[in-house]
């Protein structure tokens, strides 16, 4: 149970504002009703591991962390998420284990759900999938895609998921039922 508004923090490395707009639109009715609080997203071309961790440590603690970006498994079999490219245009990836440790340290009391709107967030790696690692780190639930998914399909899935999860008629969110509705 979450008392008061459910706080949602979007993490959107890169410069694709459409993904953030789609997520905010999916939460629209719940935001308008005061059931969901939209925290300032961690977004843009400056999302580095340092900037991400600093914000998680200093910002308002979310109940839901929603990652919008690319995911995969590196050559060592470790699940990773892509952050913003560095100043030389090189890709920057963060190991999910490191993110999980930071989430556990910074958000343990409040974190309920992590949504990975990233390809292969549930793909198995040597030590488990990104979803498994984040659940072990302390998230009550993790929703992730097992296979590569097109951005428009991922957005549609998130939209239906949140429409079912958050609403005035629901005393508490049911992640499993909401995921079932999104799949349908």
Short mmCIF file of C-alpha atoms in Angstrom, two decimals:
data_model
loop_
_atom_site.label_atom_id
_atom_site.label_comp_id
_atom_site.label_asym_id
_atom_site.label_seq_id
_atom_site.Cartn_x
_atom_site.Cartn_y
_atom_site.Cartn_z
CA UNK A 1 0.00 0.00 0.00
CA UNK A 2 1.17 3.50 -0.83
CA UNK A 3 -0.29 6.37 1.16
CA UNK A 4 -0.90 9.52 -0.83
CA UNK A 5 0.03 9.96 -4.43
CA UNK A 6 2.20 7.34 -6.13
CA UNK A 7 5.48 9.04 -7.07
CA UNK A 8 6.79 8.12 -10.54
CA UNK A 9 10.35 8.86 -11.64
CA UNK A 10 11.15 8.45 -15.33
CA UNK A 11 14.73 7.85 -16.42
CA UNK A 12 15.10 8.62 -20.13
CA UNK A 13 18.69 8.90 -21.36
CA UNK A 14 19.14 10.60 -24.71
CA UNK A 15 16.99 13.22 -26.32
CA UNK A 16 13.79 11.41 -27.36
CA UNK A 17 11.07 13.51 -25.72
CA UNK A 18 8.32 11.41 -27.34
CA UNK A 19 8.93 8.57 -24.90
CA UNK A 20 8.54 10.87 -21.88
CA UNK A 21 5.48 12.53 -23.41
CA UNK A 22 3.87 9.13 -24.01
CA UNK A 23 4.51 8.03 -20.43
CA UNK A 24 3.17 11.26 -19.00
CA UNK A 25 0.10 10.93 -21.25
CA UNK A 26 -0.43 7.36 -20.01
CA UNK A 27 -0.52 8.71 -16.46
CA UNK A 28 -2.65 11.72 -17.43
CA UNK A 29 -5.93 10.95 -15.67
CA UNK A 30 -4.19 9.73 -12.52
CA UNK A 31 -1.98 12.84 -12.52
CA UNK A 32 -4.99 15.11 -12.93
CA UNK A 33 -6.77 13.33 -10.07
CA UNK A 34 -3.75 13.68 -7.77
CA UNK A 35 -3.32 9.91 -7.53
CA UNK A 36 0.11 10.04 -9.19
CA UNK A 37 2.87 12.58 -8.69
CA UNK A 38 5.22 13.09 -11.66
CA UNK A 39 8.73 13.66 -10.37
CA UNK A 40 11.14 15.66 -12.53
CA UNK A 41 12.56 13.08 -14.93
CA UNK A 42 16.22 12.18 -15.16
CA UNK A 43 16.46 12.73 -18.89
CA UNK A 44 18.48 14.07 -21.77
CA UNK A 45 21.94 13.90 -23.19
CA UNK A 46 23.67 14.38 -19.82
CA UNK A 47 22.44 11.19 -18.11
CA UNK A 48 25.71 9.62 -16.99
CA UNK A 49 26.14 7.08 -14.18
CA UNK A 50 27.34 9.89 -11.90
CA UNK A 51 24.40 12.17 -12.73
CA UNK A 52 21.93 9.31 -12.34
CA UNK A 53 23.27 8.22 -8.96
CA UNK A 54 23.50 11.79 -7.70
CA UNK A 55 19.88 12.44 -8.57
CA UNK A 56 18.68 9.18 -6.99
CA UNK A 57 20.51 10.10 -3.80
CA UNK A 58 19.26 13.69 -3.61
CA UNK A 59 15.86 13.72 -5.28
CA UNK A 60 12.46 12.93 -3.88
CA UNK A 61 12.12 9.20 -3.40
CA UNK A 62 9.86 7.52 -6.00
CA UNK A 63 7.56 4.53 -5.59
CA UNK A 64 7.96 3.66 -9.27
CA UNK A 65 11.11 3.98 -11.38
CA UNK A 66 10.37 3.78 -15.11
CA UNK A 67 13.42 3.40 -17.38
CA UNK A 68 12.92 4.36 -21.04
CA UNK A 69 15.81 3.34 -23.21
CA UNK A 70 17.92 0.49 -24.49
CA UNK A 71 18.89 -2.64 -22.61
CA UNK A 72 20.83 -5.77 -23.31
CA UNK A 73 23.34 -8.28 -22.05
CA UNK A 74 27.05 -7.44 -22.38
CA UNK A 75 29.84 -9.79 -23.52
CA UNK A 76 30.35 -11.02 -19.95
CA UNK A 77 26.67 -11.96 -19.69
CA UNK A 78 25.72 -9.06 -17.43
CA UNK A 79 22.49 -7.17 -18.05
CA UNK A 80 23.14 -3.50 -18.85
CA UNK A 81 21.16 -0.36 -19.65
CA UNK A 82 22.29 2.33 -22.04
CA UNK A 83 22.69 5.84 -20.73
CA UNK A 84 23.42 8.97 -22.75
CA UNK A 85 26.44 8.94 -25.02
CA UNK A 86 29.56 10.58 -23.66
CA UNK A 87 31.06 13.83 -24.99
CA UNK A 88 32.95 11.87 -27.68
CA UNK A 89 29.76 10.24 -28.95
CA UNK A 90 30.67 6.85 -27.45
CA UNK A 91 27.91 4.68 -25.99
CA UNK A 92 27.75 4.54 -22.19
CA UNK A 93 26.19 1.50 -20.53
CA UNK A 94 25.58 0.84 -16.85
CA UNK A 95 25.48 -2.63 -15.37
CA UNK A 96 22.09 -3.37 -13.82
CA UNK A 97 23.86 -4.70 -10.73
CA UNK A 98 25.27 -1.22 -10.08
CA UNK A 99 21.87 0.40 -10.59
CA UNK A 100 20.29 -2.17 -8.28
CA UNK A 101 22.81 -1.42 -5.54
CA UNK A 102 22.07 2.29 -5.83
CA UNK A 103 18.30 1.77 -5.81
CA UNK A 104 18.62 -0.44 -2.73
CA UNK A 105 20.72 2.11 -0.89
CA UNK A 106 18.76 5.20 -1.91
CA UNK A 107 15.15 4.08 -2.23
CA UNK A 108 14.72 0.95 -0.10
CA UNK A 109 11.88 2.37 1.99
CA UNK A 110 9.72 3.65 -0.85
CA UNK A 111 10.52 1.71 -4.03
CA UNK A 112 7.66 -0.57 -5.07
CA UNK A 113 8.03 -1.08 -8.81
CA UNK A 114 10.64 -0.80 -11.55
CA UNK A 115 9.45 -0.73 -15.16
CA UNK A 116 12.10 -1.38 -17.79
CA UNK A 117 10.80 -0.05 -21.08
CA UNK A 118 13.98 -1.38 -22.64
CA UNK A 119 14.64 -4.24 -25.03
CA UNK A 120 15.62 -7.46 -23.36
CA UNK A 121 15.23 -6.20 -19.78
CA UNK A 122 14.10 -9.72 -18.87
CA UNK A 123 16.61 -11.55 -21.09
CA UNK A 124 18.69 -13.94 -19.01
CA UNK A 125 22.31 -13.10 -18.39
CA UNK A 126 24.98 -15.05 -16.55
CA UNK A 127 23.66 -13.95 -13.14
CA UNK A 128 20.00 -13.45 -14.10
CA UNK A 129 18.04 -10.90 -16.06
CA UNK A 130 17.92 -7.17 -15.38
CA UNK A 131 14.44 -7.72 -13.92
CA UNK A 132 15.70 -10.45 -11.57
CA UNK A 133 18.66 -8.39 -10.40
CA UNK A 134 16.48 -5.35 -9.65
CA UNK A 135 13.97 -7.49 -7.77
CA UNK A 136 16.79 -8.98 -5.70
CA UNK A 137 18.00 -5.44 -4.98
CA UNK A 138 14.71 -4.61 -3.30
CA UNK A 139 12.01 -3.67 -5.79
CA UNK A 140 8.72 -5.34 -4.86
CA UNK A 141 8.03 -5.93 -8.56
CA UNK A 142 9.81 -5.45 -11.88
CA UNK A 143 8.15 -5.36 -15.30
CA UNK A 144 10.42 -5.90 -18.31
CA UNK A 145 10.44 -7.11 -21.91
CA UNK A 146 12.02 -10.49 -22.67
CA UNK A 147 12.67 -9.81 -26.35
CA UNK A 148 13.49 -6.78 -28.47
CA UNK A 149 10.42 -4.60 -28.80
CA UNK A 150 9.59 -1.66 -31.04
CA UNK A 151 9.25 1.69 -29.30
CA UNK A 152 5.59 2.18 -30.29
CA UNK A 153 4.66 -1.26 -28.93
CA UNK A 154 6.53 -0.59 -25.68
CA UNK A 155 4.71 2.75 -25.31
CA UNK A 156 1.33 1.12 -25.93
CA UNK A 157 2.14 -1.53 -23.34
CA UNK A 158 3.12 1.08 -20.74
CA UNK A 159 0.02 3.15 -21.48
CA UNK A 160 -2.32 0.21 -20.87
CA UNK A 161 -0.31 -0.96 -17.87
CA UNK A 162 -0.59 2.39 -16.08
CA UNK A 163 -4.24 2.93 -17.02
CA UNK A 164 -5.05 -0.29 -15.20
CA UNK A 165 -2.58 0.17 -12.34
CA UNK A 166 -3.49 3.71 -11.26
CA UNK A 167 -7.03 4.92 -10.89
CA UNK A 168 -9.50 6.24 -8.37
CA UNK A 169 -11.54 3.05 -8.45
CA UNK A 170 -8.58 0.95 -7.29
CA UNK A 171 -7.77 0.77 -3.59
CA UNK A 172 -4.32 -0.55 -4.41
CA UNK A 173 -2.44 -1.24 -7.61
CA UNK A 174 -2.26 -4.83 -8.82
CA UNK A 175 0.87 -5.21 -10.94
CA UNK A 176 -0.04 -8.70 -12.19
CA UNK A 177 -3.56 -7.68 -13.25
CA UNK A 178 -2.24 -4.53 -14.87
CA UNK A 179 0.37 -6.48 -16.79
CA UNK A 180 -2.33 -8.93 -17.93
CA UNK A 181 -4.41 -6.02 -19.25
CA UNK A 182 -1.39 -4.62 -21.09
CA UNK A 183 -0.71 -8.00 -22.71
CA UNK A 184 -4.33 -8.28 -23.88
#
